[in-house]
XYZ file of N, CA, C and O in Angstrom:
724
model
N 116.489 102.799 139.015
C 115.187 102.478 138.453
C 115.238 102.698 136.948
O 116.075 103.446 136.443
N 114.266 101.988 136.193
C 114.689 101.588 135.171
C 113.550 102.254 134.252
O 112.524 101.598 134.437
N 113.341 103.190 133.428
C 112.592 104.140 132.603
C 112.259 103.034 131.262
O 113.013 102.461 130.476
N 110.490 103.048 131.452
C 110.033 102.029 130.291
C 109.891 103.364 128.846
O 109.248 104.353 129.200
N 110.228 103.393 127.912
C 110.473 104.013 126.780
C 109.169 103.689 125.810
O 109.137 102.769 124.994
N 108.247 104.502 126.030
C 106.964 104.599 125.520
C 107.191 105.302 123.855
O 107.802 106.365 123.962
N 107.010 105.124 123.077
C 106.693 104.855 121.546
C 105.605 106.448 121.509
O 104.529 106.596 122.090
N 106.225 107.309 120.764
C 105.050 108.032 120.531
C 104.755 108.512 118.906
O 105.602 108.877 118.091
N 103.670 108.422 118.760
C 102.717 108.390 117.158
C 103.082 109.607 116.627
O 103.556 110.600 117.180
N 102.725 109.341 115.195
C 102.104 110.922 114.585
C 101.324 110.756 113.246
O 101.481 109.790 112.500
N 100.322 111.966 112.971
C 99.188 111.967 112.195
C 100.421 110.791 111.483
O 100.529 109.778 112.174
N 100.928 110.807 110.776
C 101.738 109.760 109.451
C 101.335 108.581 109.956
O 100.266 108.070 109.625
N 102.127 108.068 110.772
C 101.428 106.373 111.774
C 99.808 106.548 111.375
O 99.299 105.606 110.768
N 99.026 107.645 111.671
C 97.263 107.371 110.867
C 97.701 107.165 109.675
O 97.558 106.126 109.031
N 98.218 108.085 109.357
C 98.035 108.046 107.555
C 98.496 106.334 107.009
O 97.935 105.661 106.144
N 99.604 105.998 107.792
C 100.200 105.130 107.366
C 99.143 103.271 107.790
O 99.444 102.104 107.538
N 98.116 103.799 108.383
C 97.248 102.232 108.492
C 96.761 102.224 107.180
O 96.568 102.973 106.221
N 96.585 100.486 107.722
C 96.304 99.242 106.767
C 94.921 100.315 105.985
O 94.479 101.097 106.827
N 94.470 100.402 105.080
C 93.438 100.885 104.180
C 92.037 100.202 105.344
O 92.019 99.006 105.635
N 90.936 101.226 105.898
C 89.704 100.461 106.147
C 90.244 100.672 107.858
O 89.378 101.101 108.621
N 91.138 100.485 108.238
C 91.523 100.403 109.753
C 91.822 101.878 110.355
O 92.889 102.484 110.259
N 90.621 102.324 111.006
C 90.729 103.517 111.626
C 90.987 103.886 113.062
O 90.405 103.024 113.721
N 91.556 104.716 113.849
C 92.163 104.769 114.727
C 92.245 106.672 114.920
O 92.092 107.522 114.042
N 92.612 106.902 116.768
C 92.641 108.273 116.905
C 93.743 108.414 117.503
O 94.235 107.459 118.104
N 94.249 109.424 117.468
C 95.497 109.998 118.043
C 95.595 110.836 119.085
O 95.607 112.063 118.987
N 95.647 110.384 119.813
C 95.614 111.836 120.986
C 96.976 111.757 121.747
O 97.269 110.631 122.149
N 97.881 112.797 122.018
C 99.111 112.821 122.653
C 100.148 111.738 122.347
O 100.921 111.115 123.075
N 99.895 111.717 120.946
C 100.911 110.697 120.356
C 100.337 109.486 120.849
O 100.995 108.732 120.131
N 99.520 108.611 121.610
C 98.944 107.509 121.424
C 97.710 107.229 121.038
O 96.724 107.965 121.007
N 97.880 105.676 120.627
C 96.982 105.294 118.943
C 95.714 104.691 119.743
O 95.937 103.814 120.577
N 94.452 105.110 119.528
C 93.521 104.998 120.076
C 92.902 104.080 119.278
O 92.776 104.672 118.206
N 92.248 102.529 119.114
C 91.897 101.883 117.598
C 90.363 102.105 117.325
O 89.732 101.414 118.125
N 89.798 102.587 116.759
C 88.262 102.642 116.628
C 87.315 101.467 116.142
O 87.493 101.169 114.961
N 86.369 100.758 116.796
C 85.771 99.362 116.300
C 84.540 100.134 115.555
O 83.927 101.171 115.811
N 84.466 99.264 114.627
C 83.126 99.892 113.296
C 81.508 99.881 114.332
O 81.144 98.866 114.926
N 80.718 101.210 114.364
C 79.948 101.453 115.243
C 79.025 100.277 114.948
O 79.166 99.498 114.005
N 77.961 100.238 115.966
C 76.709 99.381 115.764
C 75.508 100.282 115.214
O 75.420 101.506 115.308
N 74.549 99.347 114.585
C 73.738 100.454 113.625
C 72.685 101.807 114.826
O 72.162 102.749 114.231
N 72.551 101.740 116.049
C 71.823 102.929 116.590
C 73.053 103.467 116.539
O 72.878 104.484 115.868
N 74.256 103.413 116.849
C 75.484 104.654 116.670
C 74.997 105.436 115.525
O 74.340 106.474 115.591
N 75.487 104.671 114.213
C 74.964 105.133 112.989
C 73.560 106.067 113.166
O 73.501 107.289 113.030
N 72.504 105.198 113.490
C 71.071 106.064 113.162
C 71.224 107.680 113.928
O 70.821 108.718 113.402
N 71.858 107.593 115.192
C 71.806 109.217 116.004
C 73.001 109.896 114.951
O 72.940 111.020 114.452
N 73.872 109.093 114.801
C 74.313 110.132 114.016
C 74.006 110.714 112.878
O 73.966 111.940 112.777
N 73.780 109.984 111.994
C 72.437 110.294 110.988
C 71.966 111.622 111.436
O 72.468 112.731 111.255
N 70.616 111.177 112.218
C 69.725 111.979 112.458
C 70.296 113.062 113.048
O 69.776 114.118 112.689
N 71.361 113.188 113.982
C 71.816 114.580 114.412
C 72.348 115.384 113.392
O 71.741 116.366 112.964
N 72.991 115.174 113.150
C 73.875 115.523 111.885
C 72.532 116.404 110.876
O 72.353 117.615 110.743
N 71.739 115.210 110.279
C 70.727 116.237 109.535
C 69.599 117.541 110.864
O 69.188 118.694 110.739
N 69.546 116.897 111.561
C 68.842 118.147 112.271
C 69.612 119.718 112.724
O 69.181 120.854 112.920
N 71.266 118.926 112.766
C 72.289 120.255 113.177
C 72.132 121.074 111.447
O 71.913 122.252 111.167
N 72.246 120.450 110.984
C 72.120 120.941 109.232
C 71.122 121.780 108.779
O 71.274 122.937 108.388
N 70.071 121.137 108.848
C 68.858 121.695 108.663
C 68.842 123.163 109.620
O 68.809 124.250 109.045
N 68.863 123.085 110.848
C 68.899 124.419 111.581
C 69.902 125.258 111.095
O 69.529 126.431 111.085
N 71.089 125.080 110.670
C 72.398 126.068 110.570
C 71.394 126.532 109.138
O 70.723 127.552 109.295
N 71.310 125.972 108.076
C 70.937 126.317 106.857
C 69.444 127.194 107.451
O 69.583 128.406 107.608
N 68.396 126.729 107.690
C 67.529 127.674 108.785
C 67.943 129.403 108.763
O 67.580 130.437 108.202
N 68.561 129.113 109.383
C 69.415 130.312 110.310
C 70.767 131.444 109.520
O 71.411 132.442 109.844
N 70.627 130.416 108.207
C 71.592 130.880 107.079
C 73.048 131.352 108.147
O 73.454 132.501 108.322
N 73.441 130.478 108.556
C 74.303 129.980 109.883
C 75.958 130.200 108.707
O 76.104 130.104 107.489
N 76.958 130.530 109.884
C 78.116 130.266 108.929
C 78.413 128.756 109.288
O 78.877 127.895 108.541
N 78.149 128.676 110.218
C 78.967 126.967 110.946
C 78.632 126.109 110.031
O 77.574 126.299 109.431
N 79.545 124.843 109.675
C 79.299 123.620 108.825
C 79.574 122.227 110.327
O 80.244 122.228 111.360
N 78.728 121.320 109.726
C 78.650 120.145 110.273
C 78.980 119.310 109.570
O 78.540 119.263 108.421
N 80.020 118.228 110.135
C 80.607 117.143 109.950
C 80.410 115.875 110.262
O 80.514 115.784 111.485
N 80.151 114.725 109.729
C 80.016 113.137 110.311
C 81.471 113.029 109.935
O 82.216 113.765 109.289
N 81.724 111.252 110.880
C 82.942 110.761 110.069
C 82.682 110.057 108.964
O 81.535 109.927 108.536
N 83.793 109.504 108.365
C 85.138 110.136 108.770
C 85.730 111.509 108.503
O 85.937 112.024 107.404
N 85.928 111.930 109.530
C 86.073 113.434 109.187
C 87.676 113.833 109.889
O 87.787 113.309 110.997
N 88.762 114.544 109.522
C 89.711 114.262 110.047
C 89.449 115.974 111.154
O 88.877 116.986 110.748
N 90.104 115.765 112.603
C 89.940 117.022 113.506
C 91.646 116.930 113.925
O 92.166 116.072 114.638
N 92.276 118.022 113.288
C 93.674 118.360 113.943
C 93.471 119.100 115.091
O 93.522 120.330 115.132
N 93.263 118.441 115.933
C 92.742 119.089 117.447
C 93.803 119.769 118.306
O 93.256 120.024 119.379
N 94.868 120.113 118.321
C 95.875 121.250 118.932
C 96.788 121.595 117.621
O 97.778 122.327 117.633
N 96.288 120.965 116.573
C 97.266 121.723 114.966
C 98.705 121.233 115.459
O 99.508 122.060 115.893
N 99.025 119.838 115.382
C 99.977 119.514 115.608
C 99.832 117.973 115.147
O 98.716 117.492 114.952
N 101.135 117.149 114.965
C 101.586 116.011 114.524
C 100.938 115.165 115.532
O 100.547 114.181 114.905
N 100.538 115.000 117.090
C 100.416 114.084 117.761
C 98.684 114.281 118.296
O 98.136 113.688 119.226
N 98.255 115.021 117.626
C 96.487 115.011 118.054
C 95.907 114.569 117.087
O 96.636 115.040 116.214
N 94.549 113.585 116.135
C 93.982 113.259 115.386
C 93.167 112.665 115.513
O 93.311 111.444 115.467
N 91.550 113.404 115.798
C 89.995 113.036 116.382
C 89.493 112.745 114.735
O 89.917 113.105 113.637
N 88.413 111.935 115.188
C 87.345 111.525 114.841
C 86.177 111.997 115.158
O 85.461 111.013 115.344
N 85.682 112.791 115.296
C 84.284 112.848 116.116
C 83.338 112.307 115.821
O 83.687 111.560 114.907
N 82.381 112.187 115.985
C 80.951 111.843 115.682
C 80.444 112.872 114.707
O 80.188 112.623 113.529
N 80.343 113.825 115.176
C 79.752 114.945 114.966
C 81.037 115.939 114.786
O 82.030 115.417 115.293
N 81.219 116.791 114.404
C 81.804 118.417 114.307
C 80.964 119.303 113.693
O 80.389 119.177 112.612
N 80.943 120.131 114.404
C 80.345 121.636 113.969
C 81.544 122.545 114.456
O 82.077 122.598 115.565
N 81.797 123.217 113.336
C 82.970 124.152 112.966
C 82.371 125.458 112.713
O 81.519 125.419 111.825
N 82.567 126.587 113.230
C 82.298 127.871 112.537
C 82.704 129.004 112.278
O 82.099 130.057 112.078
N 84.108 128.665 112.290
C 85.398 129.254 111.364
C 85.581 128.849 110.648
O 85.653 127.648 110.907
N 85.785 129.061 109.512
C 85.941 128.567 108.259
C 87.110 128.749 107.981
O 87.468 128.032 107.047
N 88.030 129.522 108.455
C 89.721 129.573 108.598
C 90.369 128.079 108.916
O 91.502 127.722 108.594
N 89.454 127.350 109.572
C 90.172 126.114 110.747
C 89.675 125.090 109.382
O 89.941 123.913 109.623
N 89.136 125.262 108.267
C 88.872 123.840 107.508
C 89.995 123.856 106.190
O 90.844 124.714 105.948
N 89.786 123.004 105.681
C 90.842 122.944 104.576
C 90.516 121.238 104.195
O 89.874 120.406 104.836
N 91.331 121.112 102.728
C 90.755 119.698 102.607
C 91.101 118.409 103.283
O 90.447 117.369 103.204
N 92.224 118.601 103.968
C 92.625 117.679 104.908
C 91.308 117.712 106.386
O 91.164 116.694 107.062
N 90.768 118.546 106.580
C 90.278 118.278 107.780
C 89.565 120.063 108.420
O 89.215 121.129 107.912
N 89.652 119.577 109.510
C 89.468 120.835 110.476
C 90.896 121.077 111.318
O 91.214 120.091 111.982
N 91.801 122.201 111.407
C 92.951 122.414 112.103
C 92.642 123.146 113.081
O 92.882 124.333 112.860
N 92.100 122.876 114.320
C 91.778 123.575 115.789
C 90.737 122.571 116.118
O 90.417 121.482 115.639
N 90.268 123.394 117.213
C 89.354 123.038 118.139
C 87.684 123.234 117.202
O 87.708 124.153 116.384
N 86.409 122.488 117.295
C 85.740 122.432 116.848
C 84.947 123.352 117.472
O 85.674 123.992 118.232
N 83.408 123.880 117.553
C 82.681 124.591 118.112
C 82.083 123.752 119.091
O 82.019 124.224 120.227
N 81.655 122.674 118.910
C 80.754 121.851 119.085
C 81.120 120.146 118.422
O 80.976 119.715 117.278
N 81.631 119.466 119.670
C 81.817 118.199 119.008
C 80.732 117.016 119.782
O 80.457 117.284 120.952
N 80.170 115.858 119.252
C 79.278 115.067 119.876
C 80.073 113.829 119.495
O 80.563 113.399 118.451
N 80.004 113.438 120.726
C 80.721 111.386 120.179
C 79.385 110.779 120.760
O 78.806 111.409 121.645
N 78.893 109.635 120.322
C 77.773 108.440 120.565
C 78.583 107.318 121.273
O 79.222 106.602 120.502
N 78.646 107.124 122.171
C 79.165 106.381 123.101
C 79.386 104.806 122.310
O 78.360 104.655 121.648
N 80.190 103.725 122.132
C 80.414 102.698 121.798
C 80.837 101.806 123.080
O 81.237 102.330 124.120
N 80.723 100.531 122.922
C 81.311 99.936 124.600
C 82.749 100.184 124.354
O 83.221 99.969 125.470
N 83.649 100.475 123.650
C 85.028 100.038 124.155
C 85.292 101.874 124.027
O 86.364 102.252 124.500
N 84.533 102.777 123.527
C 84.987 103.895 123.902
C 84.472 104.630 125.064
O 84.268 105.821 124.831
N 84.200 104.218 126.298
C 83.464 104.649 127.291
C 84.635 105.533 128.003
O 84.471 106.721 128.281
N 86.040 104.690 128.308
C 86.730 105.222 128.980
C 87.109 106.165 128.452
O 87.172 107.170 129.160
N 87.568 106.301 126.865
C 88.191 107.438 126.121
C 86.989 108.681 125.894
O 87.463 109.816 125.932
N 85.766 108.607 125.705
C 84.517 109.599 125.967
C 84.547 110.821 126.913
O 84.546 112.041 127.077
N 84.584 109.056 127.609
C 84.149 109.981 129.073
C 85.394 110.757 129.960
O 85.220 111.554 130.883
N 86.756 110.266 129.380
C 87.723 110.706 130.330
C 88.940 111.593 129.430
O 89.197 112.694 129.914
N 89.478 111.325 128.544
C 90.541 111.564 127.873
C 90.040 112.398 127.040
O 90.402 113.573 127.097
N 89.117 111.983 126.104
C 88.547 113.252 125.425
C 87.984 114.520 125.380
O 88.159 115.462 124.608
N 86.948 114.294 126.806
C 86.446 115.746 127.917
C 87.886 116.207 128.220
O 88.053 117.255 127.595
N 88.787 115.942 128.776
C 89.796 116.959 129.081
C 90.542 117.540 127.773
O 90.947 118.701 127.712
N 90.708 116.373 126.489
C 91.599 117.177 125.325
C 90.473 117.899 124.875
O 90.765 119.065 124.609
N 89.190 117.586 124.684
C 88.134 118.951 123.754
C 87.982 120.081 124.775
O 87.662 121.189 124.345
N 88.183 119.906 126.096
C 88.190 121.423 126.782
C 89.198 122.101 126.836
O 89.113 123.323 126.719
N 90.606 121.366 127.060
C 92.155 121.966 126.871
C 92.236 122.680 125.332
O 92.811 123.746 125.112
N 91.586 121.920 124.392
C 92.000 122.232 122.826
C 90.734 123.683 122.883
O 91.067 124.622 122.160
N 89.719 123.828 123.473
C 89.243 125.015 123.110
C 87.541 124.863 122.632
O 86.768 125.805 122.463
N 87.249 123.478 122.485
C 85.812 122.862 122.013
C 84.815 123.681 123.164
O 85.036 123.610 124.373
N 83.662 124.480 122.557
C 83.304 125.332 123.426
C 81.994 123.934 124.271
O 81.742 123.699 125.453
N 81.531 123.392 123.139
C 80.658 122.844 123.763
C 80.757 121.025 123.365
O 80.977 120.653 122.213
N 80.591 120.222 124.317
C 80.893 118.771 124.276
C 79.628 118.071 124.428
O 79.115 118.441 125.484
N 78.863 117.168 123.789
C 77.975 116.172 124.251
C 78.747 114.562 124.154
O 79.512 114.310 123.223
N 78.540 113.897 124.861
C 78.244 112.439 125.288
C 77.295 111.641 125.386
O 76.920 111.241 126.488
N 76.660 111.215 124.107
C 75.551 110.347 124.029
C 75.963 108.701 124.246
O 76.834 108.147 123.575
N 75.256 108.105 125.197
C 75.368 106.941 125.632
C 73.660 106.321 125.292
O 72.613 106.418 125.931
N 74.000 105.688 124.019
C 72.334 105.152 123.809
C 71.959 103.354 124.772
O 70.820 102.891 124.704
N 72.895 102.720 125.436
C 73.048 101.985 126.365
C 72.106 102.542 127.522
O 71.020 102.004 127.735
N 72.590 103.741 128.338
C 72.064 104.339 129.382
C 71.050 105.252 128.957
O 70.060 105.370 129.679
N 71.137 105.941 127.863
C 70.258 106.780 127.269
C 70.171 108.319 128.143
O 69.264 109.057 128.528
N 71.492 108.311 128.192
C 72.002 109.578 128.718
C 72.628 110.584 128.204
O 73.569 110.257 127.482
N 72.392 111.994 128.351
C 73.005 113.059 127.444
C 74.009 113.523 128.299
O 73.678 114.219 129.259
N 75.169 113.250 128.106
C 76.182 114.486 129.097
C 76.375 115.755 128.201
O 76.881 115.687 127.081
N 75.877 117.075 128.849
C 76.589 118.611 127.801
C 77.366 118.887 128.712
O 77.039 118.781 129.894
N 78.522 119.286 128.320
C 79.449 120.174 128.758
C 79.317 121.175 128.095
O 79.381 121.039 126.873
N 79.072 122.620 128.706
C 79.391 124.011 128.068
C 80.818 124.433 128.451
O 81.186 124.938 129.511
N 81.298 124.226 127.734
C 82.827 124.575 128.149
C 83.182 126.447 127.976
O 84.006 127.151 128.558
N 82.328 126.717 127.103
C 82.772 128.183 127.048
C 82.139 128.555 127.647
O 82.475 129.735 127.542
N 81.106 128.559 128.533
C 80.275 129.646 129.598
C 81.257 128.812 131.257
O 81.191 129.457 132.304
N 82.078 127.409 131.250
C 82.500 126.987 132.302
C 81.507 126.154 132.908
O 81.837 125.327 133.759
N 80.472 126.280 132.592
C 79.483 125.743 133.247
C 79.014 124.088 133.883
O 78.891 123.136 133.113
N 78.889 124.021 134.728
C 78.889 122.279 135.240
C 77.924 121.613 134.081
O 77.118 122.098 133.286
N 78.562 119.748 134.465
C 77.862 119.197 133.153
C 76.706 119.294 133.861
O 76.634 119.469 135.078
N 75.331 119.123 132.705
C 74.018 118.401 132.849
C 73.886 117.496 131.867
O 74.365 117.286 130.753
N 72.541 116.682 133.115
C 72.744 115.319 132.066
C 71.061 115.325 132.052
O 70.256 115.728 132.891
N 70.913 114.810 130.958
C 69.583 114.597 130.110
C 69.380 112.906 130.055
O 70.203 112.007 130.229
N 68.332 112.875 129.827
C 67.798 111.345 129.223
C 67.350 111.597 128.079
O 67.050 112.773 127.871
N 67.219 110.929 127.336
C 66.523 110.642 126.046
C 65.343 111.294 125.996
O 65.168 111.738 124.861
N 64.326 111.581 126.842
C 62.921 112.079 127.400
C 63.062 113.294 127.376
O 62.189 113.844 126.705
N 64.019 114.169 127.960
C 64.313 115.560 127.941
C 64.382 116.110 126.586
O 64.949 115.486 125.689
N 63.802 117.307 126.385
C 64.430 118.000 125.420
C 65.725 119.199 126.066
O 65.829 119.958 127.030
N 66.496 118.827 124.959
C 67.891 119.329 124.948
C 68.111 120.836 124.830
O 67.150 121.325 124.237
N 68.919 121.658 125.136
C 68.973 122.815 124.596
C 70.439 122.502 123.839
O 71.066 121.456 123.672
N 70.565 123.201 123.649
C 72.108 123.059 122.314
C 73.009 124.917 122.843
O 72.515 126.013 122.573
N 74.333 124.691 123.592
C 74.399 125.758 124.164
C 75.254 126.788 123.195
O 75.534 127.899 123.643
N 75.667 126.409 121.861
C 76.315 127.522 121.333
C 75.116 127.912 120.163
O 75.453 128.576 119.183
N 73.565 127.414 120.344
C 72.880 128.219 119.630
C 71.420 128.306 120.643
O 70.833 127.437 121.287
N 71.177 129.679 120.458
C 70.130 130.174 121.541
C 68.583 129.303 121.269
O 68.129 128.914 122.345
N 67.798 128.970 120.194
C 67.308 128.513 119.861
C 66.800 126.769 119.162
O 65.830 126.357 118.526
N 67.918 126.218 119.649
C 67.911 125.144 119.015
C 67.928 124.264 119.821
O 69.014 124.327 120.397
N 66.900 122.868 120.483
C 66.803 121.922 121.327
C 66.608 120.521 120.601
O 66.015 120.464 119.524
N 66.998 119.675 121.070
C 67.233 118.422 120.460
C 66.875 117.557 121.366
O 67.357 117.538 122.498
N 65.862 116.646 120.878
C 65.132 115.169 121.621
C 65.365 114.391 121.179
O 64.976 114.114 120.044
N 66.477 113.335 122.224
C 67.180 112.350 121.672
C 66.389 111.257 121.120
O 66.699 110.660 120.089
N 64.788 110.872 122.226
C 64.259 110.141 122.058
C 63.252 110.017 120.988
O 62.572 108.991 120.972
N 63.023 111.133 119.886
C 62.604 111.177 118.380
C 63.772 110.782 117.733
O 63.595 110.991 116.533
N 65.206 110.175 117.991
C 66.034 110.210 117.081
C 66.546 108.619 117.532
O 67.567 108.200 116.985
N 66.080 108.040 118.185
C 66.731 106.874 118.341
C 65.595 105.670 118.366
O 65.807 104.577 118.891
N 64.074 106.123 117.570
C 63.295 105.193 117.675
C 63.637 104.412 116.248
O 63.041 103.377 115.952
């Protein structure tokens, strides 16, 4: 039997695309990213300033990130996220290249061609890499998936209608459906 010889990436292969052409890396294969549609944009927007606004609130150490934002997600040559969102709150893990670890808190906004990578490939590398807490916004279905990964805890899923709790801060809930009108 005859062994097919699979090609494997590294951050350089990112570094090395066409200028404008963005793409993710996970386990040495090249994931291609299509430019979001404008409600992607608007939640992220709006999350982003509401995660902001509360950390500053709270005179918080954690910083929040939109893309493009680079995430060395196991600190190695063959991992390289994008998130939507990052909230970091080690400040050891940033530097000007990026974030080097696992994030605190990462959120992706669901796109049609990233459904499979969301929902499947990425939940297992942000819980393997150490991401305590994961959301999955799907503004299509208008569904919230949280994963609390650091309490272990099973997902729950929200609608847009629900208000949210946010599980690595005790006080802070988020309503998707003020953010996507």
């Amino acid at each position: 039997m005859t062994v097919a010889h699979q090609k494997f990436y590294t951050v350089d292969d990112i570094y090395a695309l066409p200028e404008g052409q963005r793409a993710e890396l996970i386990d040495g294969r090249i994931y291609d990213m299509a430019p979001p549609a404008r409600i992607h944009q608007k939640l992220v927007s709006e999350l982003t300033q509401a995660i902001g606004q509360y950390i500053k609130s709270k005179k918080g150490n954690c910083e929040v990130y939109p893309p493009p934002f680079a995430v060395f997600l196991n600190r190695d040559n063959r991992n390289y996220v994008e998130p939507d969102i990052s909230v970091i709150c080690d400040r050891n893990k940033l530097d000007d290249k990026g974030c080097n670890g696992a994030p605190d808190w990462v959120i992706e906004v669901v796109s049609p061609g990233s459904e499979k990578t969301d929902y499947g490939i990425k939940t297992y590398k942000y819980h393997s890499a150490g991401v305590r807490e994961y959301w999955i916004i799907n503004p299509r279905t208008r569904i919230v998936n949280v994963y609390d990964f650091e309490h272990e805890e099973k997902t729950r899923q929200y609608s847009f209608d629900d208000v949210i709790p946010v599980c690595i801060y005790e006080n802070l809930e988020i309503k998707m459906e003020d953010m996507a009108e």
